Short mmCIF file of N, CA and C in Angstrom, two decimals:
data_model
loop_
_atom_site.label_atom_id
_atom_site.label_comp_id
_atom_site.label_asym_id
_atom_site.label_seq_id
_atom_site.Cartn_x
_atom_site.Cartn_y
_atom_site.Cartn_z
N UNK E 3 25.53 34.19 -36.51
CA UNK E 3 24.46 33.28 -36.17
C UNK E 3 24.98 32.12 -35.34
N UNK E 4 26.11 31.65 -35.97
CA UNK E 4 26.94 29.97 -34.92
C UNK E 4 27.26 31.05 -33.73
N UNK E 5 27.52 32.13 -33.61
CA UNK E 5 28.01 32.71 -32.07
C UNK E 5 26.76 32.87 -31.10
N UNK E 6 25.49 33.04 -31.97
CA UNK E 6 24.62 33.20 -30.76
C UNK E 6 23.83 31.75 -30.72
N UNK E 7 24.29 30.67 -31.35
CA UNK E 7 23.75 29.72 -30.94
C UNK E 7 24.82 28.80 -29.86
N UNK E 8 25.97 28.98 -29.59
CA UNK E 8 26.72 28.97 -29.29
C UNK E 8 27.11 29.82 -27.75
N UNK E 9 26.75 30.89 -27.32
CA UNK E 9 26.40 31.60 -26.44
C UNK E 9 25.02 30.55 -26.19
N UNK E 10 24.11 30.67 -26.57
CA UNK E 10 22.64 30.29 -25.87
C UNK E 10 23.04 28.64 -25.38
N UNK E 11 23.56 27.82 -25.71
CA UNK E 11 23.68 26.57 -25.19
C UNK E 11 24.80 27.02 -24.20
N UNK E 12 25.63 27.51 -23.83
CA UNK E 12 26.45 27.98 -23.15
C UNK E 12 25.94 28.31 -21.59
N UNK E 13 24.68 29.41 -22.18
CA UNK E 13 23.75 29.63 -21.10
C UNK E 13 22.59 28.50 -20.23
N UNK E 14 22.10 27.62 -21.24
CA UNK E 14 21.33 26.42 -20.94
C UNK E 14 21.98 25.67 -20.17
N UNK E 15 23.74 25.38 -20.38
CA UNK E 15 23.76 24.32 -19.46
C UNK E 15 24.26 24.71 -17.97
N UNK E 16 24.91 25.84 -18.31
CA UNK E 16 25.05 27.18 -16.94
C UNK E 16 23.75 26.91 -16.18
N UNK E 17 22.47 27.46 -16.22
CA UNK E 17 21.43 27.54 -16.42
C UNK E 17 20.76 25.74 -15.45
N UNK E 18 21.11 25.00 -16.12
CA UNK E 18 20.69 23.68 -15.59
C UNK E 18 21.58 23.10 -14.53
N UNK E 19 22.69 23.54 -14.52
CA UNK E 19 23.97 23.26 -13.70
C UNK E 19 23.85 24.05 -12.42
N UNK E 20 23.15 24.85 -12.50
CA UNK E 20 23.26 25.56 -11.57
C UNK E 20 21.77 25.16 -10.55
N UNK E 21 20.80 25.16 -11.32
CA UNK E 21 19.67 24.39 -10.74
C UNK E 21 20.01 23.09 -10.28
N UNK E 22 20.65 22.05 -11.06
CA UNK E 22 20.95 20.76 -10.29
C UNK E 22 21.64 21.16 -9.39
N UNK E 23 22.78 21.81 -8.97
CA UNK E 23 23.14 21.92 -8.13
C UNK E 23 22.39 22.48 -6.85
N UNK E 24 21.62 23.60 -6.96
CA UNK E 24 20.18 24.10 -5.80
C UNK E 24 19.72 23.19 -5.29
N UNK E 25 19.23 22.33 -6.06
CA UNK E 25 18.21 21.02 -5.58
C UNK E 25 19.16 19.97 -4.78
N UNK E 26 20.07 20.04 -5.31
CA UNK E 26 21.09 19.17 -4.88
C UNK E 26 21.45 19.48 -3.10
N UNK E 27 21.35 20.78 -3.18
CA UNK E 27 21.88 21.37 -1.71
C UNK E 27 20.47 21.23 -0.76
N UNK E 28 19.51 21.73 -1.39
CA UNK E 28 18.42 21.35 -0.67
C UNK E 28 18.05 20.16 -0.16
N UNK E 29 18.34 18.98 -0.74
CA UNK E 29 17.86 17.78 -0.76
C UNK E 29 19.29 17.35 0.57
N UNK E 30 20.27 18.19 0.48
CA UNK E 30 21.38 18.00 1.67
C UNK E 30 20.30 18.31 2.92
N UNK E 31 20.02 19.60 2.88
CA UNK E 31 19.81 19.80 3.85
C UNK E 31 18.61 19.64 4.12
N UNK E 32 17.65 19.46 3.89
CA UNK E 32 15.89 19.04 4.31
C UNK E 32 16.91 16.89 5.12
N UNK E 33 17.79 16.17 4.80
CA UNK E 33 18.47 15.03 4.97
C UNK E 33 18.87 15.63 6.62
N UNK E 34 19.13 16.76 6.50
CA UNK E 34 20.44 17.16 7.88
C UNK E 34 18.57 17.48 9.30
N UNK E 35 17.48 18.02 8.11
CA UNK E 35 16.54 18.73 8.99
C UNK E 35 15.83 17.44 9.37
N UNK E 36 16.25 16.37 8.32
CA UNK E 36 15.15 14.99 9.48
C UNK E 36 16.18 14.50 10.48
N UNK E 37 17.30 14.38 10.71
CA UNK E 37 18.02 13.91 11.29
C UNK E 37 18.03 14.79 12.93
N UNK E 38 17.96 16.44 12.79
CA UNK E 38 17.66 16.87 13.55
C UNK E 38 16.01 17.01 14.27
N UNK E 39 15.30 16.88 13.89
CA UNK E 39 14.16 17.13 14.37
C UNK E 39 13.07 15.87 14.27
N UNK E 40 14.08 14.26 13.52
CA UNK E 40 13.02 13.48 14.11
C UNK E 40 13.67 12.41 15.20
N UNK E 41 12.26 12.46 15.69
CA UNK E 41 12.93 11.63 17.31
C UNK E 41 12.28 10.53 17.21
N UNK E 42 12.89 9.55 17.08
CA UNK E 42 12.47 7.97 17.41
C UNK E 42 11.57 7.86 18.44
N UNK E 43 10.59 6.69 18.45
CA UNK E 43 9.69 6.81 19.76
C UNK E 43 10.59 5.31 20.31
N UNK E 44 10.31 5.54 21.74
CA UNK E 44 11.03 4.23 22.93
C UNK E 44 10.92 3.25 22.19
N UNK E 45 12.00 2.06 21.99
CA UNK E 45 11.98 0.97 21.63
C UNK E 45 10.76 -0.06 22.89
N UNK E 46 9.76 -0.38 22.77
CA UNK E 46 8.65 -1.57 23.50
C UNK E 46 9.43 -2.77 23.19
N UNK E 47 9.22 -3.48 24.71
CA UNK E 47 9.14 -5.05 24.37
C UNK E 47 7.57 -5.35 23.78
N UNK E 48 8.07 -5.95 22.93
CA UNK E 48 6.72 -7.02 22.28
C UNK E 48 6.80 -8.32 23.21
N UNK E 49 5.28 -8.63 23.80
CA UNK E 49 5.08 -9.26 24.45
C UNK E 49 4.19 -10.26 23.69
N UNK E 50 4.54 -11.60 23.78
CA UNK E 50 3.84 -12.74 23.22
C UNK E 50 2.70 -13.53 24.13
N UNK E 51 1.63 -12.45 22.99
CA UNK E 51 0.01 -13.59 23.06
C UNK E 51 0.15 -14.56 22.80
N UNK E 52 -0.75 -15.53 23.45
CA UNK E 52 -1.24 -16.74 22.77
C UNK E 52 -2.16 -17.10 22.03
N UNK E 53 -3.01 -15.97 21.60
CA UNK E 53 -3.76 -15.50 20.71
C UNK E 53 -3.18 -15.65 19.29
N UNK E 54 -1.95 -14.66 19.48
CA UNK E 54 -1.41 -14.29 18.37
C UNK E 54 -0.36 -15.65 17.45
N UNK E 55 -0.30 -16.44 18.49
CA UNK E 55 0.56 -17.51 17.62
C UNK E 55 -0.47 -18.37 17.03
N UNK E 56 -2.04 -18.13 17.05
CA UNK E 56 -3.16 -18.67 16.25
C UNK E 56 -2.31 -18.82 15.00
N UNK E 57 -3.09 -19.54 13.93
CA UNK E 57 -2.90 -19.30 12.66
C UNK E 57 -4.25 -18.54 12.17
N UNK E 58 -4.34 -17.48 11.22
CA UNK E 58 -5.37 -16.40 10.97
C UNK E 58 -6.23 -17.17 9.97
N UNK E 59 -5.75 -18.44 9.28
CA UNK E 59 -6.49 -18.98 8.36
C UNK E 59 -7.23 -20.37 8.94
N UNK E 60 -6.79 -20.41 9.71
CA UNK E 60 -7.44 -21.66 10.52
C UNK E 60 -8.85 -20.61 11.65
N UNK E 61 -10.30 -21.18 11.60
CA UNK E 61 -11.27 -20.25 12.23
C UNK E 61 -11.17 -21.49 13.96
N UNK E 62 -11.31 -21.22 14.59
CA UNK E 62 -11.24 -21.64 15.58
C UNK E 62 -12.49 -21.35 16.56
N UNK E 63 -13.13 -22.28 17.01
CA UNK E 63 -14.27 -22.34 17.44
C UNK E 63 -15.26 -21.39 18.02
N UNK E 64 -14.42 -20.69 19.27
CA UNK E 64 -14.39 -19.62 19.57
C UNK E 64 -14.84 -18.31 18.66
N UNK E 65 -13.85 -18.25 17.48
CA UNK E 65 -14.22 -17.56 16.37
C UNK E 65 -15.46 -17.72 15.54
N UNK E 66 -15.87 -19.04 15.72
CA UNK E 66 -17.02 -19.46 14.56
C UNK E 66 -17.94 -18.82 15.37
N UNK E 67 -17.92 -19.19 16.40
CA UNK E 67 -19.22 -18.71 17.51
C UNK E 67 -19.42 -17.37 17.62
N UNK E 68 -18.43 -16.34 16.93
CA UNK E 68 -18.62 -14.86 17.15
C UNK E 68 -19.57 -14.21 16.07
N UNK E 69 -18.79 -14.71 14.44
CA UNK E 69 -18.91 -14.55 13.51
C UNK E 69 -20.64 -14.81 12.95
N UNK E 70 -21.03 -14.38 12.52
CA UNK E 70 -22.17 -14.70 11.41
C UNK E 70 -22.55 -15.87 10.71
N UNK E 71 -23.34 -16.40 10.24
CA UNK E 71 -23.11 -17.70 9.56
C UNK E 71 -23.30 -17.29 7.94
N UNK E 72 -24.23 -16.26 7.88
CA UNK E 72 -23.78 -15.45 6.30
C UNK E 72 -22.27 -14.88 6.03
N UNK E 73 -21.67 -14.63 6.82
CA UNK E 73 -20.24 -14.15 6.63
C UNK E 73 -19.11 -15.01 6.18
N UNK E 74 -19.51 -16.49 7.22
CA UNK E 74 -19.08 -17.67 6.79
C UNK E 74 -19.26 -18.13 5.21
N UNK E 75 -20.47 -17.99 4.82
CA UNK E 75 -21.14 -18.24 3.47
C UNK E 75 -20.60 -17.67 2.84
N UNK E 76 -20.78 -16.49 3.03
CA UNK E 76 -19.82 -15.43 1.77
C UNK E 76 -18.06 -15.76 1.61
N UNK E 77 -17.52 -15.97 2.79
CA UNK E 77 -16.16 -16.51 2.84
C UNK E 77 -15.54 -17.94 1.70
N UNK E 78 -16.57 -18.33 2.43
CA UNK E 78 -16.54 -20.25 1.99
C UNK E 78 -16.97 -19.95 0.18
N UNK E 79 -18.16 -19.11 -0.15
CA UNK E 79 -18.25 -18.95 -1.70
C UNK E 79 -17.10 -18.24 -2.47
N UNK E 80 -16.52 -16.66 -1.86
CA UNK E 80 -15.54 -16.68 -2.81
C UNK E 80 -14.21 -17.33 -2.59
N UNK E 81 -13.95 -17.74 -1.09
CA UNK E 81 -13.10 -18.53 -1.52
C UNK E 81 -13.19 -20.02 -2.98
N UNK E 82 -14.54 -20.57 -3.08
CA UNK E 82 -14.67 -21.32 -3.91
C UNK E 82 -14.62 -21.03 -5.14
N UNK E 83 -14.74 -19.44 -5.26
CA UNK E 83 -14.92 -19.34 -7.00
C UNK E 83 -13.53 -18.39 -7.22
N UNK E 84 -12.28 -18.28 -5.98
CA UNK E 84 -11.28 -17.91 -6.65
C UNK E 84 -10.25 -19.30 -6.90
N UNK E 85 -10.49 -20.38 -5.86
CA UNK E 85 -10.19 -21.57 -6.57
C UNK E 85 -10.45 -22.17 -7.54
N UNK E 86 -11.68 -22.02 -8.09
CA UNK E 86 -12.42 -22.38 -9.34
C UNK E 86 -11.61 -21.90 -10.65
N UNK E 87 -11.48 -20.20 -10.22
CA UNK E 87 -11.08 -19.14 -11.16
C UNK E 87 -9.47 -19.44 -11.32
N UNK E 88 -8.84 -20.28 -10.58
CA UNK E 88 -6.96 -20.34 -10.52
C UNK E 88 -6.88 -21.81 -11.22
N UNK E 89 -8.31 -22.60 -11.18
CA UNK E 89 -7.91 -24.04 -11.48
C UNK E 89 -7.03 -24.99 -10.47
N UNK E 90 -6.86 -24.01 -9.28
CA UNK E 90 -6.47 -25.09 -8.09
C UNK E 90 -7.57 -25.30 -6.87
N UNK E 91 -6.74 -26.56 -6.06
CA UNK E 91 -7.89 -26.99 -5.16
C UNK E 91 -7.73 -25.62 -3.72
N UNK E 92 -8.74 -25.46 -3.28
CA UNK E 92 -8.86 -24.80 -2.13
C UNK E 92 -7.79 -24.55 -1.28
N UNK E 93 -7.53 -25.58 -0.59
CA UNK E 93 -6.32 -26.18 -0.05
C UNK E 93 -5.01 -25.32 -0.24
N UNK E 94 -4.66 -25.10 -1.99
CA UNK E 94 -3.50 -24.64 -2.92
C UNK E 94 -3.66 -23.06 -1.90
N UNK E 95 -4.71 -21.98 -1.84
CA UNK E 95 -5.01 -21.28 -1.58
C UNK E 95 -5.26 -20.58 -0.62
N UNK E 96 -4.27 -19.62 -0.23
CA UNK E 96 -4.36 -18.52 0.63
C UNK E 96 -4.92 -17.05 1.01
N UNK E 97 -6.01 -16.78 1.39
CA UNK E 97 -6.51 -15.76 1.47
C UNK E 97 -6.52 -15.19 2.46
N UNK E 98 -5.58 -13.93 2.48
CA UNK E 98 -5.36 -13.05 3.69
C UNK E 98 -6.83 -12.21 4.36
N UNK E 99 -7.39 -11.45 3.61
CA UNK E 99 -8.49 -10.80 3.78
C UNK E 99 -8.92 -10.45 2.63
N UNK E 100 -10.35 -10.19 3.28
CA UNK E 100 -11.77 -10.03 1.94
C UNK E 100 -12.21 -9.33 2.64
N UNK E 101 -12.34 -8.22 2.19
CA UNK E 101 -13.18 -6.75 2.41
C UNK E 101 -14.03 -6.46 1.06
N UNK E 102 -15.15 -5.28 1.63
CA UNK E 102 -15.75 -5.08 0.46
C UNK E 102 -15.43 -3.72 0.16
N UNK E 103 -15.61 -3.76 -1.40
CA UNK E 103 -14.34 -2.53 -2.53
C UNK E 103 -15.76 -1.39 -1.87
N UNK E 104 -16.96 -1.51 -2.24
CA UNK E 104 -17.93 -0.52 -2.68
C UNK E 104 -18.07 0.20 -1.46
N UNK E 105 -17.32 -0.09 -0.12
CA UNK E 105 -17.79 0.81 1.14
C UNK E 105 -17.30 2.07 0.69
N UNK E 106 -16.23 2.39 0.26
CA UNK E 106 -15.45 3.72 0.32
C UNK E 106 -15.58 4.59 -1.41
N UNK E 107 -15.96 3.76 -2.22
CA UNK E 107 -15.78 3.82 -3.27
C UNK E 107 -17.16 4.90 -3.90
N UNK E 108 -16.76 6.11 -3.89
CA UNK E 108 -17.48 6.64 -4.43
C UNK E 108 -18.85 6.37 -5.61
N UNK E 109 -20.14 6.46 -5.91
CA UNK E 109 -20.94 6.57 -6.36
C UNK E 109 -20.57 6.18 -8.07
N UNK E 110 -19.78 7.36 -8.40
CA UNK E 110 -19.15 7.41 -9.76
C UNK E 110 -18.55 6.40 -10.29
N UNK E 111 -17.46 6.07 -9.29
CA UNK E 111 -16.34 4.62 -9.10
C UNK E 111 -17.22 3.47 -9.68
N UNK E 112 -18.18 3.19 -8.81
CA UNK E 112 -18.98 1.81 -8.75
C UNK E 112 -19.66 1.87 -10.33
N UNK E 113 -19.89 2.68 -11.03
CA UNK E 113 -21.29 2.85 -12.16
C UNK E 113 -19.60 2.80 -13.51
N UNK E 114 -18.69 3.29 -13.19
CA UNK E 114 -17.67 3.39 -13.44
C UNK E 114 -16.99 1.36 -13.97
N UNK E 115 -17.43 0.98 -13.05
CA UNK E 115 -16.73 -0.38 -13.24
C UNK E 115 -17.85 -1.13 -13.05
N UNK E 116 -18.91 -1.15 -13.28
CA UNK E 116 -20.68 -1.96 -13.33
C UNK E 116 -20.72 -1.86 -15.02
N UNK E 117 -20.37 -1.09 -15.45
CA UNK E 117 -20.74 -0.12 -16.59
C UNK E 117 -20.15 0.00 -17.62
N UNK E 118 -18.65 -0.65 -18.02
CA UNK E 118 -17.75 0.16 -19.08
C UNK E 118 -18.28 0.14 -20.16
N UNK E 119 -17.22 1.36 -20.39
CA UNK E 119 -17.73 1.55 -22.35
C UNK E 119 -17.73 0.17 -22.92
N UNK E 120 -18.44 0.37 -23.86
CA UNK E 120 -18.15 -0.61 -24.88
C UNK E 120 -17.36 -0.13 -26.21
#
């Protein structure tokens, strides 16, 4: 009975040793197949707008005049109620972008998080 338990772990680590090692070689070479077959695209000069040295949080007149004045509203409110919600002043607070969750968000998703169990 100790000989065939003894044989069988014998075989297990044979067995796993030999698989780590497969994967091991594969993972060589799929390393050797990006090196051959991917090609960098041309290094571009980046050329400097004066657009782009704006600051994105500062709206600039130009901008106000494009924009909506409900869009503004909606901006100006949650920015107010995630300052509200942090206990700091506005100011403290940086907001990169505000998109809305429910465009992409499946049917299910939305009734999903409107809705939880109780």
């Amino acid at each position: 009975m100790e000989n065939v338990l003894l044989e069988s772990l014998k075989a297990a680590v044979i067995g796993m040793g030999i698989v780590m090692l497969s994967l091991y070689f594969l993972s060589l070479i799929l390393e050797v197949m990006r090196y051959i077959f991917y090609k960098p695209e041309g290094v571009q000069k980046k050329t400097i707008d004066e657009s782009s040295l704006k600051s994105p949080l500062v709206l600039h007149e130009e901008e106000i005049k494009q924009e909506p004045k409900e869009d503004l509203e909606e901006i100006a409110a949650i920015s107010a109620a995630i300052a509200a919600y942090l206990g700091k002043p506005i100011e403290a607070i940086k907001i990169g972008a505000i998109r809305r969750v429910y465009e992409k968000t499946p049917a299910w998703g939305i009734a999903a998080r409107t809705n939880p169990k109780k």
